[in-house]
mmCIF file of C-alpha atoms in Angstrom:
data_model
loop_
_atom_site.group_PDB
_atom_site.id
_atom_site.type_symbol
_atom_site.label_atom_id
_atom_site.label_comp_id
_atom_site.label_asym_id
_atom_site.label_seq_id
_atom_site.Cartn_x
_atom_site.Cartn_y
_atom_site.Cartn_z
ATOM 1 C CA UNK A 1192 -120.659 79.873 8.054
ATOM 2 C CA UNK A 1193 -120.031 76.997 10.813
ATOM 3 C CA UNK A 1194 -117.223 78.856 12.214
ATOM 4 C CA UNK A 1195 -118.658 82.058 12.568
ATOM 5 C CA UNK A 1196 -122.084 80.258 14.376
ATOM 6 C CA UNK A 1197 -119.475 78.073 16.209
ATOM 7 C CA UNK A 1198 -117.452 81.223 17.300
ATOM 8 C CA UNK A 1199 -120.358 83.400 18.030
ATOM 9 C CA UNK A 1200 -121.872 80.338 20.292
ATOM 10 C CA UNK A 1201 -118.471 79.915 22.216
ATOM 11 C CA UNK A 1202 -118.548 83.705 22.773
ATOM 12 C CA UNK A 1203 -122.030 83.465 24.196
ATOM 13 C CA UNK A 1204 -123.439 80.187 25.500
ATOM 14 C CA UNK A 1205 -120.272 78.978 25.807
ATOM 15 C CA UNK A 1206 -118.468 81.815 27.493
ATOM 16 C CA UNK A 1207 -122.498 81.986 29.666
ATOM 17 C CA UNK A 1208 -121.848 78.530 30.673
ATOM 18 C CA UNK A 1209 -118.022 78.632 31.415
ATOM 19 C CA UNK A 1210 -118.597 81.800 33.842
ATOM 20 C CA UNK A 1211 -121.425 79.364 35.785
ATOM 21 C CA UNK A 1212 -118.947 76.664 35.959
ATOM 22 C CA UNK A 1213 -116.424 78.632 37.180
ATOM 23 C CA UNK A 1214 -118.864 80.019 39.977
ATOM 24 C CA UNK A 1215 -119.966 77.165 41.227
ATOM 25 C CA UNK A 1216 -116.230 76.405 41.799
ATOM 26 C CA UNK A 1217 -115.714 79.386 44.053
ATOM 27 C CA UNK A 1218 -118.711 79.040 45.483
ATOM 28 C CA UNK A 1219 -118.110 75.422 46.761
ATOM 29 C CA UNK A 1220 -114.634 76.390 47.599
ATOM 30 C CA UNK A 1221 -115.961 79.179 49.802
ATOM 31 C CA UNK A 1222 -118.384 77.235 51.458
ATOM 32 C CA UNK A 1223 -116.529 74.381 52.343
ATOM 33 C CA UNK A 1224 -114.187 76.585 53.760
ATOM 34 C CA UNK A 1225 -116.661 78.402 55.689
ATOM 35 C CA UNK A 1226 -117.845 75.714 57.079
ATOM 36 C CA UNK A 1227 -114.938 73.680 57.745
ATOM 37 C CA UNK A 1228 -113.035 76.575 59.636
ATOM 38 C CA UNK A 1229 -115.710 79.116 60.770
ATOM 39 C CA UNK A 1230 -118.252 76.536 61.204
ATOM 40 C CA UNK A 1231 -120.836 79.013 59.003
ATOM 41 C CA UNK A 1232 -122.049 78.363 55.332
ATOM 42 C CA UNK A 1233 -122.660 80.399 52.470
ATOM 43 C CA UNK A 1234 -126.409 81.267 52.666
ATOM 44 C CA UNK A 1235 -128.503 80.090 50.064
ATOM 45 C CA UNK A 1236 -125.359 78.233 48.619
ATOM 46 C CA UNK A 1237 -127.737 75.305 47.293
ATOM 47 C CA UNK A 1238 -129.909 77.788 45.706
ATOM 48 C CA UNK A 1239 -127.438 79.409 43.886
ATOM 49 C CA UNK A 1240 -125.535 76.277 42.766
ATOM 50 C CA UNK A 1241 -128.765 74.925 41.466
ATOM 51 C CA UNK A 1242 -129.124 77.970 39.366
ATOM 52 C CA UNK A 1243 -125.421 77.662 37.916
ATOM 53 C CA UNK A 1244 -126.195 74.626 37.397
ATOM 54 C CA UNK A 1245 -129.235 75.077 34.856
ATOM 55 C CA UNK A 1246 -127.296 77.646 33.293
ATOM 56 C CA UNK A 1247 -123.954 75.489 32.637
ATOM 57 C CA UNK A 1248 -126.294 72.496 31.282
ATOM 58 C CA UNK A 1249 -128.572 74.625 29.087
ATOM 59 C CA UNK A 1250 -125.679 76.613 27.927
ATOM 60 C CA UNK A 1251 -124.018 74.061 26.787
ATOM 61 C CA UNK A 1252 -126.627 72.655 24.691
ATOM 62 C CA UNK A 1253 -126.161 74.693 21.327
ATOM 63 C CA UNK A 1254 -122.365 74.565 21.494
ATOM 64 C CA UNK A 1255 -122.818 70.551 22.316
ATOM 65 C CA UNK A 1256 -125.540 70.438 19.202
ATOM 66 C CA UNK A 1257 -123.019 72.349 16.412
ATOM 67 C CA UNK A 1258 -120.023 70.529 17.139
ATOM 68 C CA UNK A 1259 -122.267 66.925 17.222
ATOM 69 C CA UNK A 1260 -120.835 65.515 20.405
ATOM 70 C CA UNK A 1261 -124.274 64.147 21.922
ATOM 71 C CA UNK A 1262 -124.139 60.648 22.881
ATOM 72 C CA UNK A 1263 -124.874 58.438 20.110
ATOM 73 C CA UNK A 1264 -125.533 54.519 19.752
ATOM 74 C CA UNK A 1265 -123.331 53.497 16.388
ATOM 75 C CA UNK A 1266 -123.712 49.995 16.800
ATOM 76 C CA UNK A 1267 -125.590 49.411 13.676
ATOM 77 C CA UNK A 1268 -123.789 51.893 11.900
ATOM 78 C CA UNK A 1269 -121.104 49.177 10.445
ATOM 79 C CA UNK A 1270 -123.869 47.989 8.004
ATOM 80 C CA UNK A 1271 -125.943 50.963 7.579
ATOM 81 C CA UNK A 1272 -124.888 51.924 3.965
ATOM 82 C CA UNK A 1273 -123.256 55.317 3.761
ATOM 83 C CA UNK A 1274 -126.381 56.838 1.585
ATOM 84 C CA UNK A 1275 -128.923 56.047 4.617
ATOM 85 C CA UNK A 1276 -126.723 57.297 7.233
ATOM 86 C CA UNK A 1277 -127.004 60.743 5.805
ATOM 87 C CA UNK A 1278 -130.748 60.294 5.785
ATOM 88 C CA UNK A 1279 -130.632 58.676 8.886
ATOM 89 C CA UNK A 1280 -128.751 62.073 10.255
ATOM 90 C CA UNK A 1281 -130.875 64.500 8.955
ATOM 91 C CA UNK A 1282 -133.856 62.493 10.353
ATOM 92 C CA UNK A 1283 -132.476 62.750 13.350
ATOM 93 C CA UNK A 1284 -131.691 66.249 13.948
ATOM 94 C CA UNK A 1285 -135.241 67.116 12.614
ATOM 95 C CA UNK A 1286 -136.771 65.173 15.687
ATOM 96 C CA UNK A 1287 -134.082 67.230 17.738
ATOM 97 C CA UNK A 1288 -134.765 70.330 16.359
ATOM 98 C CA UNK A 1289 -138.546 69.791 16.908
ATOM 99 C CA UNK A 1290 -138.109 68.389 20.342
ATOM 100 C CA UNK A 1291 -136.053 70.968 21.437
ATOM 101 C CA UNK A 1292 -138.208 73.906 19.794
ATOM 102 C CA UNK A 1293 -140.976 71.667 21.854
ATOM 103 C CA UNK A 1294 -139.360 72.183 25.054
ATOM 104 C CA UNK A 1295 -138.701 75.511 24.482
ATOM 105 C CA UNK A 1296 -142.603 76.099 23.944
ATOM 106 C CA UNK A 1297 -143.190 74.413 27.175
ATOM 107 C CA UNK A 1298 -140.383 76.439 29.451
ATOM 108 C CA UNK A 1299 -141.894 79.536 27.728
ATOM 109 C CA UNK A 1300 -145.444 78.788 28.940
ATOM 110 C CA UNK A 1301 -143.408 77.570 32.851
ATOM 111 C CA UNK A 1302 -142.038 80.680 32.575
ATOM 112 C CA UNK A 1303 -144.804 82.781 31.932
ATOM 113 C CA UNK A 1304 -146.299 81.162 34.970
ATOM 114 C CA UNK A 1305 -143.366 81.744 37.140
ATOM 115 C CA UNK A 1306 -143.502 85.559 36.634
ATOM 116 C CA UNK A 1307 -147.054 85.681 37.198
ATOM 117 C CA UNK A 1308 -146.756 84.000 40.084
ATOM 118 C CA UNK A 1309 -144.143 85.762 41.391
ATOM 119 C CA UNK A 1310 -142.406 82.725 42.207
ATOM 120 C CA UNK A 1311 -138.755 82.411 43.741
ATOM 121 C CA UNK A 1312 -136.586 80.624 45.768
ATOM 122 C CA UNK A 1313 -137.089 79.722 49.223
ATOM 123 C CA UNK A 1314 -133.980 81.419 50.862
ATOM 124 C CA UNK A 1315 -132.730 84.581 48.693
ATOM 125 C CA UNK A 1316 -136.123 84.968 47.345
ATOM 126 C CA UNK A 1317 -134.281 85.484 44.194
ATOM 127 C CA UNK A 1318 -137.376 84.968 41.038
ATOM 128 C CA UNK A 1319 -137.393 82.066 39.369
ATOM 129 C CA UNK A 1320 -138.992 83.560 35.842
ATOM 130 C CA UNK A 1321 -135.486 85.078 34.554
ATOM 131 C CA UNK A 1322 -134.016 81.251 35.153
ATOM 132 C CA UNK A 1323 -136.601 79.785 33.196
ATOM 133 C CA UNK A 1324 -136.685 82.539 30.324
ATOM 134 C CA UNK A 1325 -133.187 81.906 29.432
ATOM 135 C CA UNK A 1326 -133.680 77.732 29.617
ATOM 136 C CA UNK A 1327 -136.452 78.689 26.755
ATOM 137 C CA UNK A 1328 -134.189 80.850 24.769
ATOM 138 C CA UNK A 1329 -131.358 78.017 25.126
ATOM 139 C CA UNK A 1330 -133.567 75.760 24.117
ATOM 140 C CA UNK A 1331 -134.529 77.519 21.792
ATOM 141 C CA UNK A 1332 -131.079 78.310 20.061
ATOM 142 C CA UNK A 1333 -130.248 74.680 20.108
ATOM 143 C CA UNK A 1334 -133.429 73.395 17.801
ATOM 144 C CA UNK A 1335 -132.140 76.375 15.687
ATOM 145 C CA UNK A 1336 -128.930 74.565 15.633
ATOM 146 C CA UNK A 1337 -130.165 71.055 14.453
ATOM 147 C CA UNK A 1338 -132.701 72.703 12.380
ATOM 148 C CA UNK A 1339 -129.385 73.965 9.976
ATOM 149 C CA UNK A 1340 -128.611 70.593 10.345
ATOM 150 C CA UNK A 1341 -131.385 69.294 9.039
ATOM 151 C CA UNK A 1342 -131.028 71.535 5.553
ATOM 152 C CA UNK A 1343 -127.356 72.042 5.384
ATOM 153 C CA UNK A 1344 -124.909 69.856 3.761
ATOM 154 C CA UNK A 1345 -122.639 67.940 6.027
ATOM 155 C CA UNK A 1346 -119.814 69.473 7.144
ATOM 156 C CA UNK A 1347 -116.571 68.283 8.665
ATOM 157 C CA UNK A 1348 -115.932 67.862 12.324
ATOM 158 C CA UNK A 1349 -112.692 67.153 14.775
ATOM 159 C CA UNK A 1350 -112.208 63.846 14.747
ATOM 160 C CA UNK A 1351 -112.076 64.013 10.485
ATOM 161 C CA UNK A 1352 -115.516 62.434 9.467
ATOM 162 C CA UNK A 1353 -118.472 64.364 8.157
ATOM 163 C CA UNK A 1354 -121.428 65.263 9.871
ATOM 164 C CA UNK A 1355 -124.467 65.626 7.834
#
């Protein structure tokens, strides 16, 4: 089950992300160029970035979630007994799942603002809403994510140890 969510992520938020990354790449490239030889930049080129930017963070989230690679403090976890650390785990992702599923409640209700505002961005008057719907559904995906967590058993990861 794991590697079909895994897979299906990669293909998704992972390929979303990837795409934004890559972007922002040619983007820069192009604008330092431009304005290194033609003495002209890309217009709106902050905007834009910014945007990419959102999207390669938030779209990383749920692949960064399933495969467990969030910065973690272990430094107690030499004489944490074996039996808490699951609990501890599990504990965990339940205050991830509901944070995240809390901050997608809030980008929801940003979002809702944004598009009846009519809000966008200052140079390509591009709208701001879409931006902020997809940071809710990202957000969204990854409290799904540590929500399995929470009720599945662990399963194994990369580097060979178990993640419950």
């Amino acid at each position: 089950m794991f590697a079909t969510l895994e897979a299906r992520l990669r293909w998704s938020s992972g390929l979303l992300a990837a795409t934004a990354l890559f972007s922002i790449m040619w983007l820069t490239l192009i604008d330092v160029t431009g304005r290194k030889f033609f003495n002209q930049t890309v217009p709106g080129g902050l905007e834009l970035t910014e945007i990419f930017m959102v999207i390669v963070i938030f779209g990383a989230l749920p692949l960064v979630s399933l495969r467990d690679e969030h910065v973690v403090f272990d430094s107690l976890d030499a004489i944490i007994p074996a039996w808490l650390k699951g609990l501890q785990a599990r504990l965990v992702h339940l205050v991830c799942a509901g944070t995240f599923g809390l901050l997608a409640w809030l980008m929801t209700t940003r979002a809702q603002r944004f598009a009846e505002y009519g809000d966008t961005t200052v140079h390509l008057q591009l709208a701001i809403s879409p931006v902020a719907w997809l940071m809710a559904a990202l957000l969204l995906l990854t409290a799904l994510v540590h929500a399995l967590f929470v009720f599945s058993p662990p399963i194994p990861v990369a580097h060979g140890e178990t993640t419950p």
